[in-house]
PDB file of C-alpha atoms in Angstrom:
ATOM      1  CA  UNK A   2     -49.790 302.172 240.497  1.00 53.00           C
ATOM      2  CA  UNK A   3     -53.013 300.222 240.050  1.00 65.00           C
ATOM      3  CA  UNK A   4     -53.233 296.841 241.746  1.00 74.00           C
ATOM      4  CA  UNK A   5     -55.923 294.158 241.640  1.00 84.00           C
ATOM      5  CA  UNK A   6     -58.796 293.152 239.362  1.00 89.00           C
ATOM      6  CA  UNK A   7     -60.874 295.735 237.495  1.00 92.00           C
ATOM      7  CA  UNK A   8     -63.986 295.844 235.327  1.00 92.00           C
ATOM      8  CA  UNK A   9     -64.540 299.007 233.308  1.00 92.00           C
ATOM      9  CA  UNK A  10     -67.838 300.778 232.584  1.00 91.00           C
ATOM     10  CA  UNK A  11     -68.124 303.212 229.672  1.00 89.00           C
ATOM     11  CA  UNK A  12     -71.176 305.123 228.497  1.00 83.00           C
ATOM     12  CA  UNK A  13     -72.122 307.150 225.452  1.00 78.00           C
ATOM     13  CA  UNK A  14     -75.445 308.764 224.747  1.00 71.00           C
ATOM     14  CA  UNK A  15     -76.182 307.610 221.195  1.00 60.00           C
ATOM     15  CA  UNK A  16     -75.885 304.536 219.018  1.00 48.00           C
ATOM     16  CA  UNK A  17     -73.951 306.648 216.498  1.00 48.00           C
ATOM     17  CA  UNK A  18     -71.305 307.446 219.117  1.00 44.00           C
ATOM     18  CA  UNK A  19     -71.155 303.779 220.031  1.00 41.00           C
ATOM     19  CA  UNK A  20     -70.580 302.655 216.446  1.00 46.00           C
ATOM     20  CA  UNK A  21     -68.032 305.360 215.659  1.00 43.00           C
ATOM     21  CA  UNK A  22     -66.134 305.049 218.909  1.00 45.00           C
ATOM     22  CA  UNK A  23     -66.602 308.757 219.519  1.00 47.00           C
ATOM     23  CA  UNK A  24     -66.296 309.241 223.244  1.00 75.00           C
ATOM     24  CA  UNK A  25     -65.565 305.558 223.922  1.00 83.00           C
ATOM     25  CA  UNK A  26     -61.971 305.722 222.751  1.00 85.00           C
ATOM     26  CA  UNK A  27     -61.254 308.720 224.966  1.00 85.00           C
ATOM     27  CA  UNK A  28     -62.700 306.856 227.964  1.00 88.00           C
ATOM     28  CA  UNK A  29     -60.669 303.726 227.172  1.00 87.00           C
ATOM     29  CA  UNK A  30     -57.515 305.821 226.842  1.00 88.00           C
ATOM     30  CA  UNK A  31     -58.139 307.451 230.240  1.00 87.00           C
ATOM     31  CA  UNK A  32     -58.570 304.013 231.836  1.00 89.00           C
ATOM     32  CA  UNK A  33     -55.411 302.611 230.253  1.00 86.00           C
ATOM     33  CA  UNK A  34     -53.427 305.645 231.422  1.00 86.00           C
ATOM     34  CA  UNK A  35     -54.732 305.081 234.940  1.00 85.00           C
ATOM     35  CA  UNK A  36     -53.775 301.379 234.817  1.00 86.00           C
ATOM     36  CA  UNK A  37     -50.348 302.046 233.350  1.00 80.00           C
ATOM     37  CA  UNK A  38     -47.902 299.955 235.368  1.00 71.00           C
ATOM     38  CA  UNK A  39     -48.758 297.940 238.468  1.00 68.00           C
ATOM     39  CA  UNK A  40     -50.079 294.436 238.918  1.00 69.00           C
ATOM     40  CA  UNK A  41     -53.579 294.817 237.521  1.00 82.00           C
ATOM     41  CA  UNK A  42     -56.052 292.758 235.505  1.00 83.00           C
ATOM     42  CA  UNK A  43     -58.764 294.352 233.359  1.00 88.00           C
ATOM     43  CA  UNK A  44     -61.210 291.454 233.326  1.00 91.00           C
ATOM     44  CA  UNK A  45     -64.045 292.929 231.243  1.00 91.00           C
ATOM     45  CA  UNK A  46     -65.499 296.038 229.687  1.00 92.00           C
ATOM     46  CA  UNK A  47     -69.185 297.012 229.786  1.00 90.00           C
ATOM     47  CA  UNK A  48     -70.391 299.650 227.345  1.00 88.00           C
ATOM     48  CA  UNK A  49     -73.704 301.450 227.782  1.00 84.00           C
ATOM     49  CA  UNK A  50     -75.306 303.170 224.804  1.00 79.00           C
ATOM     50  CA  UNK A  51     -78.142 305.052 226.404  1.00 68.00           C
ATOM     51  CA  UNK A  52     -79.384 308.601 226.593  1.00 58.00           C
ATOM     52  CA  UNK A  53     -79.024 310.335 229.929  1.00 53.00           C
ATOM     53  CA  UNK A  54     -82.776 311.024 229.737  1.00 55.00           C
ATOM     54  CA  UNK A  55     -83.534 307.345 230.413  1.00 56.00           C
ATOM     55  CA  UNK A  56     -83.074 305.494 233.669  1.00 60.00           C
ATOM     56  CA  UNK A  57     -82.492 302.080 232.107  1.00 69.00           C
ATOM     57  CA  UNK A  58     -78.852 301.080 232.757  1.00 77.00           C
ATOM     58  CA  UNK A  59     -78.610 297.334 232.004  1.00 85.00           C
ATOM     59  CA  UNK A  60     -74.876 297.445 231.366  1.00 88.00           C
ATOM     60  CA  UNK A  61     -74.205 299.285 234.604  1.00 84.00           C
ATOM     61  CA  UNK A  62     -76.082 296.564 236.446  1.00 87.00           C
ATOM     62  CA  UNK A  63     -74.186 293.911 234.507  1.00 90.00           C
ATOM     63  CA  UNK A  64     -70.875 295.565 235.391  1.00 90.00           C
ATOM     64  CA  UNK A  65     -71.786 295.718 239.063  1.00 89.00           C
ATOM     65  CA  UNK A  66     -72.932 292.077 239.062  1.00 90.00           C
ATOM     66  CA  UNK A  67     -69.711 291.143 237.295  1.00 91.00           C
ATOM     67  CA  UNK A  68     -67.653 292.950 239.966  1.00 91.00           C
ATOM     68  CA  UNK A  69     -69.490 291.164 242.762  1.00 90.00           C
ATOM     69  CA  UNK A  70     -69.147 287.787 241.065  1.00 90.00           C
ATOM     70  CA  UNK A  71     -65.439 288.166 240.348  1.00 89.00           C
ATOM     71  CA  UNK A  72     -64.313 290.256 243.298  1.00 89.00           C
ATOM     72  CA  UNK A  73     -63.288 293.165 241.072  1.00 91.00           C
ATOM     73  CA  UNK A  74     -63.288 296.952 241.361  1.00 90.00           C
ATOM     74  CA  UNK A  75     -65.468 299.006 238.998  1.00 91.00           C
ATOM     75  CA  UNK A  76     -63.399 301.420 236.917  1.00 90.00           C
ATOM     76  CA  UNK A  77     -65.122 304.505 235.479  1.00 86.00           C
ATOM     77  CA  UNK A  78     -63.369 306.848 233.088  1.00 84.00           C
ATOM     78  CA  UNK A  79     -65.350 310.030 233.692  1.00 77.00           C
ATOM     79  CA  UNK A  80     -67.527 310.376 236.766  1.00 75.00           C
ATOM     80  CA  UNK A  81     -68.041 314.094 236.055  1.00 62.00           C
ATOM     81  CA  UNK A  82     -69.751 313.186 232.742  1.00 57.00           C
ATOM     82  CA  UNK A  83     -72.311 311.167 234.755  1.00 62.00           C
ATOM     83  CA  UNK A  84     -72.574 313.490 237.736  1.00 58.00           C
ATOM     84  CA  UNK A  85     -76.046 314.710 236.683  1.00 62.00           C
ATOM     85  CA  UNK A  86     -77.312 311.178 236.266  1.00 69.00           C
ATOM     86  CA  UNK A  87     -79.106 310.493 239.587  1.00 71.00           C
ATOM     87  CA  UNK A  88     -80.063 306.914 238.623  1.00 70.00           C
ATOM     88  CA  UNK A  89     -76.420 306.020 237.876  1.00 74.00           C
ATOM     89  CA  UNK A  90     -75.118 307.638 241.045  1.00 77.00           C
ATOM     90  CA  UNK A  91     -77.677 306.051 243.343  1.00 76.00           C
ATOM     91  CA  UNK A  92     -77.079 302.659 241.746  1.00 76.00           C
ATOM     92  CA  UNK A  93     -73.356 303.079 242.305  1.00 77.00           C
ATOM     93  CA  UNK A  94     -73.849 304.196 245.916  1.00 77.00           C
ATOM     94  CA  UNK A  95     -76.132 301.284 246.841  1.00 79.00           C
ATOM     95  CA  UNK A  96     -74.109 298.630 245.025  1.00 81.00           C
ATOM     96  CA  UNK A  97     -71.523 297.993 247.758  1.00 83.00           C
ATOM     97  CA  UNK A  98     -69.013 297.539 244.923  1.00 87.00           C
ATOM     98  CA  UNK A  99     -65.630 299.281 245.235  1.00 87.00           C
ATOM     99  CA  UNK A 100     -65.075 301.758 242.428  1.00 87.00           C
ATOM    100  CA  UNK A 101     -62.467 304.152 241.068  1.00 85.00           C
ATOM    101  CA  UNK A 102     -63.287 307.156 238.907  1.00 84.00           C
ATOM    102  CA  UNK A 103     -60.212 308.048 236.883  1.00 85.00           C
ATOM    103  CA  UNK A 104     -61.101 311.755 236.634  1.00 80.00           C
ATOM    104  CA  UNK A 105     -62.160 311.945 240.327  1.00 80.00           C
ATOM    105  CA  UNK A 106     -59.998 309.403 242.200  1.00 77.00           C
ATOM    106  CA  UNK A 107     -60.941 310.979 245.511  1.00 77.00           C
ATOM    107  CA  UNK A 108     -64.626 310.142 244.980  1.00 75.00           C
ATOM    108  CA  UNK A 109     -66.243 307.737 247.445  1.00 74.00           C
ATOM    109  CA  UNK A 110     -69.742 306.532 248.371  1.00 70.00           C
ATOM    110  CA  UNK A 111     -70.409 309.758 250.294  1.00 72.00           C
ATOM    111  CA  UNK A 112     -69.378 311.809 247.285  1.00 71.00           C
ATOM    112  CA  UNK A 113     -71.678 310.036 244.887  1.00 71.00           C
ATOM    113  CA  UNK A 114     -74.525 310.252 247.402  1.00 66.00           C
ATOM    114  CA  UNK A 115     -74.219 314.044 247.499  1.00 71.00           C
ATOM    115  CA  UNK A 116     -73.916 314.196 243.698  1.00 69.00           C
ATOM    116  CA  UNK A 117     -77.043 312.069 243.390  1.00 60.00           C
ATOM    117  CA  UNK A 118     -79.062 314.485 245.535  1.00 65.00           C
ATOM    118  CA  UNK A 119     -77.825 317.442 243.487  1.00 65.00           C
ATOM    119  CA  UNK A 120     -78.573 315.624 240.213  1.00 57.00           C
ATOM    120  CA  UNK A 121     -82.123 314.809 241.305  1.00 64.00           C
ATOM    121  CA  UNK A 122     -82.668 318.410 242.355  1.00 66.00           C
ATOM    122  CA  UNK A 123     -81.446 319.622 238.977  1.00 65.00           C
ATOM    123  CA  UNK A 124     -83.700 317.178 237.089  1.00 64.00           C
ATOM    124  CA  UNK A 125     -86.696 318.368 239.081  1.00 67.00           C
ATOM    125  CA  UNK A 126     -85.796 321.998 238.416  1.00 72.00           C
ATOM    126  CA  UNK A 127     -85.456 321.327 234.662  1.00 69.00           C
ATOM    127  CA  UNK A 128     -88.833 319.545 234.635  1.00 72.00           C
ATOM    128  CA  UNK A 129     -90.494 322.445 236.484  1.00 77.00           C
ATOM    129  CA  UNK A 130     -89.009 324.999 234.077  1.00 78.00           C
ATOM    130  CA  UNK A 131     -90.147 322.962 231.069  1.00 79.00           C
ATOM    131  CA  UNK A 132     -93.708 322.647 232.396  1.00 79.00           C
ATOM    132  CA  UNK A 133     -93.840 326.376 233.157  1.00 79.00           C
ATOM    133  CA  UNK A 134     -92.604 327.244 229.652  1.00 78.00           C
ATOM    134  CA  UNK A 135     -95.196 324.952 228.038  1.00 76.00           C
ATOM    135  CA  UNK A 136     -97.954 326.417 230.174  1.00 77.00           C
ATOM    136  CA  UNK A 137     -96.910 329.954 229.237  1.00 77.00           C
ATOM    137  CA  UNK A 138     -96.828 329.037 225.535  1.00 73.00           C
ATOM    138  CA  UNK A 139    -100.282 327.495 225.773  1.00 74.00           C
ATOM    139  CA  UNK A 140    -101.619 330.584 227.579  1.00 76.00           C
ATOM    140  CA  UNK A 141    -100.382 332.708 224.676  1.00 75.00           C
ATOM    141  CA  UNK A 142    -102.419 330.558 222.306  1.00 73.00           C
ATOM    142  CA  UNK A 143     -99.430 328.785 220.809  1.00 68.00           C
ATOM    143  CA  UNK A 144    -100.282 325.326 219.467  1.00 64.00           C
ATOM    144  CA  UNK A 145     -98.061 322.673 220.961  1.00 59.00           C
ATOM    145  CA  UNK A 146     -96.830 319.793 218.824  1.00 57.00           C
ATOM    146  CA  UNK A 147     -98.486 316.381 219.036  1.00 56.00           C
ATOM    147  CA  UNK A 148     -97.331 313.083 217.528  1.00 56.00           C
ATOM    148  CA  UNK A 149    -100.537 312.760 215.522  1.00 55.00           C
ATOM    149  CA  UNK A 150     -99.681 316.059 213.796  1.00 50.00           C
ATOM    150  CA  UNK A 151     -96.482 314.639 212.363  1.00 55.00           C
ATOM    151  CA  UNK A 152     -96.342 313.921 208.667  1.00 62.00           C
ATOM    152  CA  UNK A 153     -96.220 310.342 207.480  1.00 63.00           C
ATOM    153  CA  UNK A 154     -92.609 310.855 206.394  1.00 56.00           C
ATOM    154  CA  UNK A 155     -91.656 312.152 209.873  1.00 57.00           C
ATOM    155  CA  UNK A 156     -93.332 309.198 211.576  1.00 59.00           C
ATOM    156  CA  UNK A 157     -91.577 306.691 209.322  1.00 63.00           C
ATOM    157  CA  UNK A 158     -88.242 308.444 209.795  1.00 67.00           C
ATOM    158  CA  UNK A 159     -88.621 308.366 213.565  1.00 65.00           C
ATOM    159  CA  UNK A 160     -89.568 304.675 213.539  1.00 70.00           C
ATOM    160  CA  UNK A 161     -86.587 303.840 211.327  1.00 73.00           C
ATOM    161  CA  UNK A 162     -84.189 305.708 213.602  1.00 75.00           C
ATOM    162  CA  UNK A 163     -85.582 303.961 216.667  1.00 75.00           C
ATOM    163  CA  UNK A 164     -85.223 300.563 214.948  1.00 77.00           C
ATOM    164  CA  UNK A 165     -81.606 301.323 214.027  1.00 78.00           C
ATOM    165  CA  UNK A 166     -80.834 302.334 217.600  1.00 76.00           C
ATOM    166  CA  UNK A 167     -82.316 299.087 218.945  1.00 78.00           C
ATOM    167  CA  UNK A 168     -80.386 297.040 216.436  1.00 80.00           C
ATOM    168  CA  UNK A 169     -77.129 298.804 217.255  1.00 78.00           C
ATOM    169  CA  UNK A 170     -77.708 298.227 220.981  1.00 81.00           C
ATOM    170  CA  UNK A 171     -78.437 294.541 220.417  1.00 81.00           C
ATOM    171  CA  UNK A 172     -75.351 294.151 218.194  1.00 80.00           C
ATOM    172  CA  UNK A 173     -73.183 295.806 220.828  1.00 80.00           C
ATOM    173  CA  UNK A 174     -74.508 293.501 223.561  1.00 82.00           C
ATOM    174  CA  UNK A 175     -73.961 290.433 221.360  1.00 81.00           C
ATOM    175  CA  UNK A 176     -70.389 291.454 220.541  1.00 82.00           C
ATOM    176  CA  UNK A 177     -69.504 291.806 224.228  1.00 80.00           C
ATOM    177  CA  UNK A 178     -71.197 288.651 225.516  1.00 84.00           C
ATOM    178  CA  UNK A 179     -70.368 286.335 222.575  1.00 84.00           C
ATOM    179  CA  UNK A 180     -66.843 285.389 223.792  1.00 86.00           C
ATOM    180  CA  UNK A 181     -68.271 284.195 227.131  1.00 86.00           C
ATOM    181  CA  UNK A 182     -71.095 282.286 225.424  1.00 88.00           C
ATOM    182  CA  UNK A 183     -68.708 280.670 222.941  1.00 89.00           C
ATOM    183  CA  UNK A 184     -66.389 279.589 225.739  1.00 88.00           C
ATOM    184  CA  UNK A 185     -69.304 278.069 227.641  1.00 88.00           C
ATOM    185  CA  UNK A 186     -70.523 276.243 224.538  1.00 88.00           C
ATOM    186  CA  UNK A 187     -67.086 274.716 223.954  1.00 88.00           C
ATOM    187  CA  UNK A 188     -67.012 273.563 227.529  1.00 88.00           C
ATOM    188  CA  UNK A 189     -70.626 272.352 227.950  1.00 89.00           C
ATOM    189  CA  UNK A 190     -71.527 271.268 224.425  1.00 88.00           C
ATOM    190  CA  UNK A 191     -75.210 272.238 224.244  1.00 91.00           C
ATOM    191  CA  UNK A 192     -77.178 275.482 223.995  1.00 92.00           C
ATOM    192  CA  UNK A 193     -79.446 274.419 226.866  1.00 92.00           C
ATOM    193  CA  UNK A 194     -76.455 273.837 229.130  1.00 91.00           C
ATOM    194  CA  UNK A 195     -75.034 277.239 228.180  1.00 91.00           C
ATOM    195  CA  UNK A 196     -78.351 278.946 229.030  1.00 92.00           C
ATOM    196  CA  UNK A 197     -78.429 277.180 232.397  1.00 91.00           C
ATOM    197  CA  UNK A 198     -74.862 278.279 233.156  1.00 89.00           C
ATOM    198  CA  UNK A 199     -75.621 281.908 232.253  1.00 88.00           C
ATOM    199  CA  UNK A 200     -78.700 281.883 234.462  1.00 87.00           C
ATOM    200  CA  UNK A 201     -76.807 280.287 237.335  1.00 85.00           C
ATOM    201  CA  UNK A 202     -74.032 282.901 237.056  1.00 81.00           C
ATOM    202  CA  UNK A 203     -76.539 285.759 237.011  1.00 81.00           C
ATOM    203  CA  UNK A 204     -75.487 287.001 233.588  1.00 81.00           C
ATOM    204  CA  UNK A 205     -77.956 289.607 232.335  1.00 80.00           C
ATOM    205  CA  UNK A 206     -79.779 289.298 229.025  1.00 83.00           C
ATOM    206  CA  UNK A 207     -79.899 292.151 226.512  1.00 81.00           C
ATOM    207  CA  UNK A 208     -83.059 293.353 228.297  1.00 80.00           C
ATOM    208  CA  UNK A 209     -81.178 293.505 231.595  1.00 79.00           C
ATOM    209  CA  UNK A 210     -82.913 290.475 233.155  1.00 79.00           C
ATOM    210  CA  UNK A 211     -81.402 287.594 235.080  1.00 76.00           C
ATOM    211  CA  UNK A 212     -82.560 283.972 234.859  1.00 83.00           C
ATOM    212  CA  UNK A 213     -84.085 284.549 231.424  1.00 85.00           C
ATOM    213  CA  UNK A 214     -81.584 282.811 229.150  1.00 89.00           C
ATOM    214  CA  UNK A 215     -82.939 280.043 226.933  1.00 91.00           C
ATOM    215  CA  UNK A 216     -81.364 277.816 224.318  1.00 92.00           C
ATOM    216  CA  UNK A 217     -83.095 279.896 221.636  1.00 91.00           C
ATOM    217  CA  UNK A 218     -81.719 283.140 223.082  1.00 90.00           C
ATOM    218  CA  UNK A 219     -78.197 281.689 223.114  1.00 90.00           C
ATOM    219  CA  UNK A 220     -78.564 280.533 219.476  1.00 90.00           C
ATOM    220  CA  UNK A 221     -79.897 283.916 218.376  1.00 88.00           C
ATOM    221  CA  UNK A 222     -76.992 285.701 220.046  1.00 87.00           C
ATOM    222  CA  UNK A 223     -74.384 283.483 218.403  1.00 87.00           C
ATOM    223  CA  UNK A 224     -75.997 284.038 214.990  1.00 83.00           C
ATOM    224  CA  UNK A 225     -76.062 287.856 215.160  1.00 77.00           C
TER     225      UNK A 225
END
C-alpha cells in the first residue's frame, strides 16, 4: 500500500484532450488505483498540455519544484507513454526527486537514464530520415511547401488554432494555481504580498519562470 506524500504529474498532447479530459481521466484513475489504501496524501496535481515535439515542460518543472519544497514523491501514471521523450526523462533523472511510475513501478533513475539515451537516439534517427526524404523529394523536382504559399484562409485558421491552444493552456494553469493564490490573498491581504510570497516559494508563472510574479500578474490570474 502507498505511504507518504505524493504530487502527481499528468500530460496530454493537445489542448483538446486537456479540455475533454481524454487521456487525463485514465491517468487519474491509474493513480487512484495505485494509491488505493495506505496512509497517503495526494498534495497536488500538475497537468501538462504540450506536444511531445516540444521540449518546454513548465508543469513538469513545477511538479518537481513542488516535490522538493514539500518533501513529496512524484507520481506518474504512464512512464511508457513518455519513454520517447528525452527531455522529460533527463529532467526526471537529474531532479533528485523520488518518483513512482504506476505502470512501471520498478523504474528508477538508472532506468530513465537508459530510456533517455534511447529516446534521443530515436529522435535523431527520425530527424535524419525526414531530412533524407525531403532531399530525395527535392532531387525529384517536387516542390516543397512553404508558409508563404499558404492561402490567406489557411494562415488565419492556423493563427486561430494557435491562439485557442494558448488560451486553453493559460486557463488550465489559472485553474490549478488559483486555489493557492486565493489562499495566500486571504492570509496576506494584498496582491503585492501574494506576488512576493509566490516568488519566495519558487512558484512558477504560466511561462515557467520563477521570481516573476507581480501584483498585476496575480490580479490577471484571479480574473481569468
